[in-house]
Coordinates of C-alpha atoms in Angstrom, one line a residue:
M1 CA 8.4 -112.3 -232.1
R2 CA 9.9 -115.4 -234.1
G3 CA 10.6 -118.1 -231.1
W4 CA 8.4 -116.8 -228.2
K5 CA 5.8 -118.9 -229.6
T6 CA 5.4 -121.8 -226.9
H7 CA 2.7 -125.2 -226.9
H8 CA 3.6 -127.8 -224.2
S9 CA 6.0 -127.7 -221.7
P10 CA 9.1 -129.0 -222.9
S11 CA 10.3 -131.8 -221.8
A12 CA 14.1 -132.2 -219.8
S13 CA 16.5 -133.0 -222.2
A14 CA 14.3 -130.3 -224.6
R15 CA 15.3 -127.9 -222.5
V16 CA 18.5 -128.3 -222.6
S17 CA 19.1 -128.3 -225.8
S18 CA 16.4 -124.9 -226.2
C19 CA 19.5 -123.8 -223.4
A20 CA 22.6 -124.6 -225.2
T21 CA 21.6 -123.3 -228.6
T22 CA 20.3 -120.0 -226.7
S23 CA 23.3 -119.6 -225.1
R24 CA 25.4 -120.2 -228.2
C25 CA 23.1 -117.6 -230.3
C26 CA 23.3 -115.3 -227.0
S27 CA 27.8 -115.4 -227.7
R28 CA 27.1 -115.0 -231.1
T29 CA 24.8 -112.1 -230.9
L30 CA 27.1 -110.1 -228.7
G31 CA 30.2 -111.0 -230.2
A32 CA 28.8 -110.1 -233.8
T33 CA 27.6 -107.0 -232.0
G34 CA 30.7 -105.7 -229.8
C35 CA 28.0 -105.0 -227.3
T36 CA 30.1 -106.0 -224.6
S37 CA 31.9 -104.1 -221.5
R38 CA 35.3 -104.0 -223.5
T39 CA 33.5 -101.3 -225.5
G40 CA 32.1 -99.8 -222.6
R41 CA 28.9 -99.3 -224.2
A42 CA 26.2 -101.3 -222.5
P43 CA 24.2 -103.7 -224.9
W44 CA 21.1 -101.4 -225.3
A45 CA 23.3 -99.0 -227.2
C46 CA 23.1 -101.1 -230.2
S47 CA 20.1 -100.6 -231.9
S48 CA 20.7 -102.5 -234.8
M49 CA 21.0 -106.0 -232.3
W50 CA 18.0 -104.7 -229.5
I51 CA 15.3 -106.7 -230.5
R52 CA 17.6 -110.1 -231.1
W53 CA 19.4 -110.0 -228.1
R54 CA 16.3 -108.6 -225.8
W55 CA 15.0 -111.7 -227.3
C56 CA 18.3 -113.4 -226.2
E57 CA 17.8 -113.0 -222.4
A58 CA 14.4 -114.0 -222.5
R59 CA 15.5 -117.4 -223.6
R60 CA 18.4 -117.4 -220.9
A61 CA 15.7 -116.1 -218.5
I62 CA 13.2 -119.3 -219.2
C63 CA 16.2 -121.5 -219.4
S64 CA 17.2 -120.4 -215.7
C65 CA 14.1 -121.8 -214.5
G66 CA 14.8 -125.9 -215.6
R67 CA 16.7 -128.0 -213.2
T68 CA 19.7 -127.9 -211.7
M69 CA 22.3 -129.3 -214.4
P70 CA 25.7 -131.4 -213.8
G71 CA 28.7 -128.4 -214.2
R72 CA 26.5 -125.5 -212.7
T73 CA 27.8 -124.2 -209.1
R74 CA 25.6 -122.3 -206.6
S75 CA 27.3 -119.4 -204.8
S76 CA 25.2 -120.2 -201.3
S77 CA 25.9 -116.8 -199.7
T78 CA 23.8 -114.6 -202.5
S79 CA 21.6 -117.4 -203.0
S80 CA 23.0 -117.4 -206.7
T81 CA 23.3 -119.5 -209.7
T82 CA 26.6 -119.7 -212.3
S83 CA 27.1 -121.1 -214.8
T84 CA 30.1 -122.6 -215.9
I85 CA 29.1 -122.1 -219.4
R86 CA 31.4 -119.2 -220.4
V87 CA 30.9 -117.1 -224.1
P88 CA 33.7 -116.0 -225.8
T89 CA 33.1 -112.5 -224.0
E90 CA 33.0 -111.0 -221.0
P91 CA 29.2 -110.8 -219.4
P92 CA 27.3 -107.5 -220.0
T93 CA 27.2 -104.8 -217.8
R94 CA 23.4 -104.2 -216.6
A95 CA 22.4 -107.0 -214.3
W96 CA 19.8 -109.3 -214.3
P97 CA 17.0 -110.0 -212.1
W98 CA 15.7 -113.3 -212.5
R99 CA 18.6 -116.3 -211.8
A100 CA 18.2 -119.2 -210.4
A101 CA 16.5 -120.6 -206.8
P102 CA 18.7 -122.5 -204.8
G103 CA 17.2 -125.6 -204.3
A104 CA 18.5 -128.5 -206.3
G105 CA 16.1 -130.0 -209.1
S106 CA 14.1 -126.6 -208.0
L107 CA 11.5 -125.3 -210.9
R108 CA 11.5 -121.7 -209.9
C109 CA 13.1 -118.6 -210.1
S110 CA 14.1 -116.3 -207.8
A111 CA 14.8 -112.2 -207.3
P112 CA 18.6 -112.0 -206.5
T113 CA 19.0 -111.0 -203.1
S114 CA 21.4 -107.9 -202.1
P115 CA 24.4 -108.1 -200.4
T116 CA 24.6 -109.4 -197.0
I117 CA 24.5 -106.8 -194.2
D118 CA 26.7 -107.2 -191.7
G119 CA 26.8 -110.6 -192.4
T120 CA 22.7 -111.3 -191.8
Q121 CA 20.2 -111.1 -194.4
S122 CA 16.7 -109.3 -195.0
A123 CA 14.4 -111.7 -192.6
E124 CA 11.5 -110.3 -195.0
A125 CA 13.6 -112.1 -198.0
S126 CA 13.5 -115.2 -195.8
V127 CA 10.1 -115.5 -195.2
S128 CA 9.2 -114.1 -199.0
R129 CA 11.3 -117.1 -200.1
S130 CA 9.8 -119.4 -197.3
R131 CA 6.3 -118.5 -199.1
R132 CA 6.8 -119.1 -202.9
K133 CA 5.3 -121.8 -204.4
S134 CA 7.3 -123.7 -207.0
T135 CA 4.3 -123.8 -209.8
G136 CA 5.2 -119.2 -209.3
C137 CA 8.3 -120.3 -211.8
W138 CA 6.2 -119.5 -214.8
T139 CA 3.8 -117.0 -213.8
V140 CA 7.6 -114.9 -213.1
C141 CA 9.2 -116.3 -216.3
A142 CA 5.9 -114.4 -218.2
L143 CA 6.3 -110.9 -216.2
A144 CA 10.2 -111.1 -217.2
L145 CA 9.1 -112.2 -220.6
L146 CA 6.6 -109.2 -220.5
A147 CA 9.1 -106.4 -219.2
T148 CA 11.7 -107.8 -221.8
A149 CA 8.7 -107.1 -225.1
R150 CA 8.1 -103.6 -223.7
G151 CA 11.0 -103.2 -223.5
A152 CA 12.4 -103.6 -226.9
G153 CA 10.5 -101.1 -227.8
G154 CA 12.9 -98.3 -227.7
V155 CA 15.8 -98.0 -225.5
E156 CA 15.3 -95.6 -222.6
A157 CA 12.9 -97.9 -221.6
A158 CA 13.4 -99.6 -218.0
A159 CA 11.2 -101.5 -215.8
A160 CA 9.2 -99.2 -213.6
P161 CA 9.8 -100.1 -209.9
P162 CA 6.8 -101.6 -208.0
A163 CA 4.0 -98.9 -205.9
P164 CA 4.5 -99.3 -202.3
A165 CA 2.4 -99.8 -200.6
A166 CA 0.5 -97.3 -198.6
P167 CA 1.5 -97.0 -195.1
A168 CA -0.2 -98.3 -192.1
P169 CA -2.6 -95.9 -190.2
A170 CA -1.4 -95.3 -186.9
P171 CA -2.4 -96.4 -184.2
S172 CA -5.2 -94.1 -181.8
G173 CA -7.1 -94.3 -179.1
L174 CA -6.0 -96.5 -175.9
M175 CA -4.0 -98.9 -178.5
R176 CA -1.3 -95.7 -179.2
W177 CA 0.0 -96.4 -176.1
F178 CA 0.7 -100.5 -177.0
D179 CA 2.7 -98.9 -179.7
P180 CA 6.2 -97.9 -179.1
A181 CA 5.9 -95.8 -181.8
T182 CA 3.4 -93.7 -180.3
A183 CA 3.1 -94.3 -177.3
P184 CA 3.2 -90.9 -175.0
F185 CA 6.2 -92.5 -172.8
I186 CA 7.4 -96.2 -171.8
P187 CA 5.6 -97.8 -169.1
I188 CA 8.2 -99.8 -167.2
P189 CA 7.0 -102.6 -164.1
A190 CA 9.5 -101.3 -161.3
I191 CA 10.0 -104.9 -159.7
D192 CA 12.9 -105.3 -157.2
T193 CA 13.3 -108.4 -155.4
E194 CA 17.5 -107.4 -154.2
P195 CA 17.8 -109.9 -151.4
H196 CA 18.1 -107.1 -148.5
S197 CA 15.3 -104.5 -150.0
G198 CA 11.9 -107.1 -149.7
L199 CA 10.2 -107.1 -152.8
T200 CA 8.8 -103.5 -154.0
L201 CA 6.6 -103.0 -156.7
G202 CA 5.6 -100.1 -159.2
L203 CA 5.5 -98.3 -162.2
I204 CA 8.0 -95.9 -164.0
P205 CA 6.7 -94.1 -167.2
T206 CA 10.1 -92.6 -168.9
W207 CA 10.1 -90.6 -171.8
L208 CA 13.1 -90.5 -174.2
R209 CA 14.7 -87.6 -176.1
T210 CA 16.8 -89.1 -178.8
S211 CA 19.1 -87.2 -181.4
E212 CA 19.2 -87.1 -185.4
R213 CA 20.9 -90.8 -185.4
D214 CA 18.8 -92.0 -183.1
E215 CA 20.6 -92.0 -180.0
I216 CA 19.1 -91.5 -176.3
E217 CA 20.4 -87.9 -175.4
R218 CA 17.8 -87.7 -172.0
I219 CA 15.9 -90.1 -169.3
I220 CA 13.3 -88.4 -168.1
A221 CA 11.8 -91.1 -165.2
P222 CA 10.0 -90.3 -162.6
D223 CA 8.0 -93.8 -160.6
L224 CA 5.9 -94.7 -157.9
I225 CA 6.2 -97.3 -155.8
H226 CA 5.5 -99.7 -152.8
S227 CA 8.3 -101.5 -150.8
Q228 CA 7.1 -104.0 -148.3
Y229 CA 9.1 -101.9 -145.3
F230 CA 8.3 -98.3 -145.7
G231 CA 5.4 -98.2 -148.1
W232 CA 4.3 -95.8 -150.7
G233 CA 7.2 -94.1 -152.2
S234 CA 8.1 -91.7 -155.6
H235 CA 11.5 -90.9 -157.6
M236 CA 12.4 -88.8 -160.2
R237 CA 15.5 -88.9 -162.4
V238 CA 16.8 -87.4 -165.1
L239 CA 19.6 -88.8 -167.3
S240 CA 21.4 -86.3 -170.1
Y241 CA 23.7 -87.5 -172.5
P242 CA 24.7 -84.4 -174.0
S243 CA 27.5 -85.6 -176.0
A244 CA 30.5 -89.0 -176.1
D245 CA 32.7 -86.5 -174.0
T246 CA 29.9 -85.4 -170.7
Q247 CA 27.1 -87.1 -168.8
W248 CA 25.6 -85.7 -165.7
Y249 CA 22.4 -86.9 -163.9
V250 CA 20.5 -85.8 -161.3
V251 CA 17.9 -88.6 -159.3
G252 CA 16.3 -88.0 -156.0
G253 CA 13.0 -89.8 -153.7
L254 CA 11.3 -90.9 -150.6
K255 CA 9.0 -92.9 -148.9
E256 CA 6.7 -92.4 -146.2
R257 CA 8.7 -94.7 -143.7
V258 CA 12.8 -94.2 -143.0
E259 CA 14.2 -93.8 -146.2
R260 CA 15.5 -90.7 -148.3
E261 CA 18.1 -90.7 -150.9
F262 CA 19.5 -87.6 -153.7
D263 CA 22.4 -88.6 -156.5
G264 CA 23.5 -85.8 -158.2
R265 CA 27.1 -86.5 -160.7
Y266 CA 28.6 -84.8 -163.4
L267 CA 31.2 -85.7 -165.2
T268 CA 33.4 -84.4 -168.7
G269 CA 36.4 -85.6 -170.3
L270 CA 35.4 -88.6 -170.2
T271 CA 37.1 -89.4 -174.4
R272 CA 40.4 -87.9 -172.3
H273 CA 41.1 -86.3 -176.0
G274 CA 41.8 -83.1 -173.7
A275 CA 44.4 -82.5 -171.1
V276 CA 42.1 -82.8 -167.9
S277 CA 39.1 -85.6 -167.1
W278 CA 37.1 -84.6 -164.0
S279 CA 33.8 -84.8 -162.4
V280 CA 32.2 -84.4 -159.2
E281 CA 29.0 -86.1 -157.1
A282 CA 26.9 -85.1 -154.2
I283 CA 25.3 -88.4 -153.1
Y284 CA 22.7 -87.8 -149.0
D285 CA 21.5 -91.4 -148.6
R286 CA 19.4 -92.7 -145.9
S287 CA 18.4 -96.5 -146.5
G288 CA 16.5 -98.7 -143.8
T289 CA 18.0 -101.9 -145.5
Q290 CA 22.0 -102.5 -144.8
R291 CA 23.0 -105.5 -142.5
F292 CA 25.8 -106.4 -141.2
F293 CA 26.8 -110.7 -140.6
G294 CA 30.0 -110.1 -138.9
L295 CA 33.4 -109.9 -140.3
G296 CA 35.4 -112.7 -141.9
N297 CA 35.2 -115.2 -144.6
Q298 CA 33.1 -117.6 -143.4
S299 CA 30.4 -115.1 -141.2
V300 CA 27.6 -116.8 -141.0
R301 CA 23.5 -115.9 -142.2
G302 CA 22.2 -116.3 -138.4
D303 CA 24.2 -113.8 -137.3
E304 CA 22.4 -111.7 -140.1
T305 CA 21.5 -108.1 -137.9
S306 CA 19.5 -105.1 -140.1
Y307 CA 21.1 -101.2 -139.1
I308 CA 19.7 -97.5 -140.4
N309 CA 22.8 -96.2 -142.5
N310 CA 22.4 -92.1 -143.0
Q311 CA 25.9 -90.6 -144.5
A312 CA 25.8 -88.0 -146.7
L313 CA 29.0 -87.4 -149.4
L314 CA 31.3 -85.5 -152.1
D315 CA 33.7 -87.0 -154.2
A316 CA 35.7 -85.2 -156.6
V317 CA 38.3 -85.7 -158.9
F318 CA 40.2 -84.2 -161.1
G319 CA 42.6 -86.8 -164.3
H320 CA 45.7 -85.9 -165.8
N321 CA 45.5 -87.5 -169.2
F322 CA 49.2 -88.4 -171.1
T323 CA 47.3 -89.7 -173.4
P324 CA 44.1 -91.2 -174.0
R325 CA 45.0 -94.1 -172.5
L326 CA 46.9 -93.3 -170.0
Q327 CA 45.9 -91.2 -166.5
L328 CA 47.1 -89.8 -163.4
A329 CA 43.9 -88.5 -161.2
Y330 CA 43.3 -87.7 -157.3
K331 CA 40.3 -88.1 -156.2
A332 CA 39.1 -86.9 -152.8
R333 CA 35.5 -87.7 -150.8
V334 CA 34.1 -85.8 -147.1
R335 CA 31.5 -88.3 -145.9
Y336 CA 29.8 -88.7 -143.0
V337 CA 28.6 -92.0 -141.6
E338 CA 25.5 -92.7 -139.2
V339 CA 24.9 -95.4 -138.2
L340 CA 21.6 -96.0 -136.8
P341 CA 19.9 -99.1 -134.6
E342 CA 16.2 -100.5 -136.6
T343 CA 14.9 -103.8 -136.7
L344 CA 13.9 -104.5 -139.3
N345 CA 11.6 -107.8 -140.1
G346 CA 12.1 -109.4 -137.5
L347 CA 16.2 -109.2 -137.5
P348 CA 18.7 -107.8 -134.6
S349 CA 20.1 -104.4 -134.6
I350 CA 23.7 -104.3 -135.1
E351 CA 24.5 -103.1 -131.9
T352 CA 22.7 -106.3 -129.8
L353 CA 25.0 -108.3 -130.9
F354 CA 28.2 -106.1 -132.4
P355 CA 28.0 -103.8 -129.2
T356 CA 32.2 -103.3 -129.5
L357 CA 32.3 -102.7 -133.7
K358 CA 33.9 -100.0 -135.0
G359 CA 31.9 -97.7 -137.0
L360 CA 28.6 -97.8 -134.9
G361 CA 27.5 -93.9 -134.5
S362 CA 28.3 -91.8 -136.4
E363 CA 32.1 -90.5 -138.0
H364 CA 33.4 -88.1 -140.3
E365 CA 36.2 -89.2 -142.9
L366 CA 38.5 -86.9 -145.7
Q367 CA 39.7 -89.8 -148.3
H368 CA 42.4 -89.1 -150.1
T369 CA 43.4 -91.2 -153.4
A370 CA 45.6 -91.4 -156.3
L371 CA 44.9 -93.9 -159.4
L372 CA 46.8 -94.9 -161.8
T373 CA 44.9 -95.9 -165.1
Y374 CA 45.2 -97.4 -168.7
D375 CA 41.9 -97.9 -170.7
T376 CA 42.0 -98.6 -174.7
R377 CA 38.4 -100.2 -174.4
D378 CA 37.1 -98.2 -177.4
S379 CA 33.7 -96.9 -175.0
P380 CA 33.5 -96.6 -171.8
I381 CA 29.9 -97.8 -171.2
I382 CA 29.1 -100.5 -173.7
P383 CA 32.7 -101.9 -174.4
R384 CA 33.3 -104.3 -176.6
S385 CA 37.0 -104.8 -176.6
G386 CA 40.1 -103.7 -175.5
V387 CA 41.6 -103.7 -171.1
R388 CA 41.1 -101.0 -168.0
Y389 CA 43.7 -101.4 -165.4
V390 CA 43.6 -99.3 -162.8
V391 CA 46.2 -99.5 -159.5
Y392 CA 45.2 -97.5 -156.6
D393 CA 47.0 -96.1 -152.9
G394 CA 44.9 -93.6 -150.2
F395 CA 44.6 -93.1 -146.6
V396 CA 42.3 -91.4 -144.4
S397 CA 43.8 -89.8 -141.2
R398 CA 43.0 -88.1 -138.1
A399 CA 46.0 -85.3 -138.7
L400 CA 43.6 -84.1 -141.9
G401 CA 40.0 -83.8 -140.2
S402 CA 38.8 -87.0 -139.6
S403 CA 37.8 -89.1 -136.9
V404 CA 38.7 -92.3 -138.2
S405 CA 42.3 -93.7 -139.9
Y406 CA 42.9 -96.5 -142.1
T407 CA 45.1 -97.0 -145.8
Y408 CA 44.3 -99.1 -148.3
F409 CA 45.8 -100.3 -152.0
G410 CA 44.8 -102.0 -154.6
A411 CA 44.5 -102.9 -157.9
E412 CA 42.0 -104.2 -161.0
A413 CA 42.1 -104.9 -164.2
R414 CA 39.3 -105.5 -167.1
R415 CA 39.0 -107.1 -170.1
Y416 CA 36.6 -107.0 -173.3
L417 CA 37.3 -109.8 -176.1
P418 CA 35.3 -110.0 -179.2
L419 CA 34.4 -113.7 -179.7
G420 CA 32.4 -112.5 -183.1
R421 CA 30.3 -109.2 -183.9
D422 CA 27.1 -110.0 -181.9
V423 CA 29.5 -112.1 -178.6
T424 CA 32.3 -110.0 -176.5
L425 CA 33.7 -112.0 -173.3
A426 CA 34.5 -109.9 -170.3
W427 CA 36.0 -110.3 -167.1
H428 CA 37.4 -108.5 -164.7
V429 CA 40.0 -109.3 -161.5
G430 CA 40.4 -107.1 -158.2
A431 CA 42.3 -106.9 -155.3
R432 CA 42.1 -104.2 -152.1
Y433 CA 44.4 -104.3 -148.9
M434 CA 44.2 -102.7 -146.4
P435 CA 47.3 -102.7 -143.8
S436 CA 46.1 -100.3 -141.3
A437 CA 42.4 -100.6 -140.7
G438 CA 42.7 -101.6 -136.8
N439 CA 41.2 -97.9 -136.4
G440 CA 39.0 -98.0 -139.5
P441 CA 35.0 -98.2 -139.1
F442 CA 33.4 -101.3 -140.5
W443 CA 31.7 -99.9 -143.2
A444 CA 35.2 -98.3 -144.9
L445 CA 36.1 -102.6 -145.1
S446 CA 36.6 -104.3 -148.5
S447 CA 33.1 -106.3 -149.5
L448 CA 32.2 -109.0 -151.3
G449 CA 28.7 -108.9 -152.6
G450 CA 25.6 -107.4 -154.8
D451 CA 26.3 -107.0 -158.8
R452 CA 28.1 -104.4 -158.8
S453 CA 31.9 -103.8 -159.1
V454 CA 33.2 -100.2 -157.8
T455 CA 36.5 -99.5 -158.0
N456 CA 38.2 -99.1 -153.9
E457 CA 34.8 -100.5 -152.2
R458 CA 33.3 -103.6 -153.3
E459 CA 33.2 -106.0 -155.8
P460 CA 30.1 -108.5 -157.5
L461 CA 28.6 -111.9 -156.0
R462 CA 25.7 -112.8 -157.3
G463 CA 24.0 -114.6 -155.8
N464 CA 24.2 -112.8 -152.2
G465 CA 23.0 -109.5 -151.8
F466 CA 25.5 -106.1 -151.0
D467 CA 27.6 -106.1 -147.8
R468 CA 27.4 -110.2 -147.5
Y469 CA 31.1 -110.7 -146.9
M470 CA 33.5 -108.2 -145.0
D471 CA 37.3 -107.6 -143.7
R472 CA 40.4 -105.8 -144.2
N473 CA 41.4 -107.6 -148.0
M474 CA 39.3 -108.7 -150.8
F475 CA 39.6 -111.1 -154.1
A476 CA 37.2 -111.2 -156.6
G477 CA 36.8 -111.8 -160.3
G478 CA 34.3 -112.9 -162.5
A479 CA 33.3 -113.3 -166.4
E480 CA 30.4 -112.9 -168.2
L481 CA 29.4 -113.7 -171.7
R482 CA 28.1 -111.4 -173.3
T483 CA 25.6 -113.1 -176.3
R484 CA 23.3 -110.2 -178.7
V485 CA 19.7 -111.9 -179.7
A486 CA 18.2 -109.4 -180.6
S487 CA 18.3 -106.3 -181.8
F488 CA 14.8 -104.2 -183.2
N489 CA 13.6 -100.2 -183.4
A490 CA 11.4 -99.3 -180.5
F491 CA 11.1 -96.1 -178.9
R492 CA 13.0 -94.0 -181.9
T493 CA 16.2 -95.8 -180.8
R494 CA 18.4 -98.6 -182.1
V495 CA 17.6 -101.3 -178.5
S496 CA 19.4 -104.9 -178.5
L497 CA 19.0 -108.0 -176.3
E498 CA 21.8 -109.3 -174.5
L499 CA 22.0 -112.8 -173.2
A500 CA 24.6 -113.0 -170.8
P501 CA 25.4 -116.5 -168.8
F502 CA 28.1 -115.4 -165.8
L503 CA 30.0 -116.3 -163.1
D504 CA 31.6 -114.1 -160.5
A505 CA 33.7 -116.1 -157.6
G506 CA 36.2 -114.1 -154.6
K507 CA 36.8 -114.0 -151.2
V508 CA 37.4 -112.0 -148.1
F509 CA 40.3 -112.2 -145.0
A510 CA 42.6 -110.8 -142.4
A511 CA 45.8 -111.0 -142.8
L512 CA 47.8 -108.9 -145.8
G513 CA 49.5 -113.0 -146.3
G514 CA 46.5 -114.8 -146.5
S515 CA 46.4 -116.9 -149.5
P516 CA 43.5 -115.2 -152.0
F517 CA 42.8 -117.9 -154.0
T518 CA 41.3 -120.3 -150.9
H519 CA 37.9 -121.0 -149.8
L520 CA 36.2 -118.9 -152.9
H521 CA 32.9 -117.8 -152.4
T522 CA 30.8 -118.4 -156.3
A523 CA 27.9 -117.7 -158.0
V524 CA 27.0 -118.2 -161.6
G525 CA 23.3 -117.0 -163.4
L526 CA 21.8 -114.9 -166.5
G527 CA 21.4 -111.4 -166.6
V528 CA 19.3 -110.0 -169.5
R529 CA 20.7 -106.6 -171.0
G530 CA 18.7 -104.5 -173.2
V531 CA 21.6 -101.8 -174.4
A532 CA 20.8 -98.4 -176.0
S533 CA 24.1 -97.6 -177.6
P534 CA 26.2 -95.6 -177.0
F535 CA 25.0 -94.7 -173.5
V536 CA 22.6 -96.7 -172.0
V537 CA 22.2 -100.7 -170.8
G538 CA 19.9 -101.6 -168.9
Y539 CA 20.1 -105.4 -166.6
V540 CA 18.6 -107.5 -164.8
D541 CA 20.7 -110.1 -163.9
I542 CA 19.9 -113.5 -161.7
G543 CA 22.2 -115.0 -159.7
F544 CA 22.3 -118.7 -158.2
A545 CA 24.8 -119.3 -154.6
R546 CA 24.2 -122.3 -151.9
G547 CA 20.9 -123.1 -153.3
K548 CA 19.6 -119.7 -153.0
A549 CA 18.8 -117.0 -156.3
A550 CA 19.4 -113.0 -156.2
V551 CA 18.0 -110.7 -158.6
F552 CA 19.5 -107.5 -159.6
S553 CA 18.4 -105.0 -161.8
G554 CA 19.6 -101.6 -162.8
L555 CA 21.3 -99.1 -165.4
D556 CA 25.2 -100.1 -166.5
Y557 CA 27.2 -103.2 -167.2
P558 CA 28.8 -105.0 -164.1
F559 CA 31.9 -104.2 -165.2

């Protein structure tokens, strides 16, 4: 066809002149035929001018490969180039896939990128662009011309999509164990270095069952472990997430010596869309690594003692939902606790240093608690925004069958503030007071230490082990910046990796009128979390306090 024959590469000035001529030609062509979006007719429907129109488009494709000229602007969000020269009519309704590459002075052609998805572009597209060579422009433009010439033969012709690449064969034999898509289970290493538990190593083969939406519905996770203190052991875990409103789990295990455990819990009404929410939990736990350092905010490590904590409890919670945000609940707890002597790792047993401490031996209690909760979080498990405020009051009385007696009240506030699509600032503050704890056992006192905030029980201080500081009253707070740094498909679900630098602070004190803001203990550190929305969070938190490190791992956020 005339006008397509080329000889030597034109100079820059000749190319600019040619482009201007082409622009005027195409303007006259489209304007003369009325083949514009104003008429509602696509240009390729005008058969009398079809070949000439395709020639114009081909020439425009070649012009787009030239150097960026004054009068052009670029859109960084889509890597596109927009000419400031306007034709008298609106552009055709069909979009053409060849546009100038974003680098100034580039001689490349680049295909338009797709609209940004959640603020990011495809990594594959970025890699492809980085590997292009400038000499490839003319190859791409030549293919555009060939496609245009081939399409000129008929109005229904369309460029055929490229043939899909053949899928890679699935790994077989031993290699399938190292591919998340084909592995029969997830081999998770068990490494526990919690400050009071000693070193525990093992393997947790984990099976996941996912829904049609690629959300985890069930986790089955047995393990085989070896404890520094108690020898070989094993656990069985089944965690189920049948819906956003209902969850349940069962965990049981034992070791060669001393330790046994069972924990089963069922919760329903989590979304609070119904009138009632309730839960029930049964626990038996025989732990051989409990510590006691004495009472008060200034208890010293030199007074560290150990004991065996043998306890069983049954919790039942019934809540009336005034709205999905406002709930009034009653919690009843029946608990039996036995504190037994033990010498662990050269530490003295608790009764040798604290023989008059209330709570040694065996005790039982019936605990009554009323809780008023205001909750606007977007998720009770993986919150990104909202607040949770709780106030509570409760008592244990010998008059109602308990062997001990005490009262308590407190409040807790949690706030989740999104700072972007991938960043959430989470903070919490909690306080607990015990006005009449004179007859209360030490294990019922307010506690500071460990990695978890438990309403009406303890607050975290992730540079120390559980129950590091204990007394009647407690105040604590903390914050962490949860930042999503990666997201990928693994084990038939979507997994996000989070990094969360954190700060914990708090104190315990005996007097009701004592200041909660002086002589605070602090801990700083970094949390590494794997998040499988909407139900599962696994974490490893590394905290530092007074020059020593503590490592914690488990499920769910600390608060």
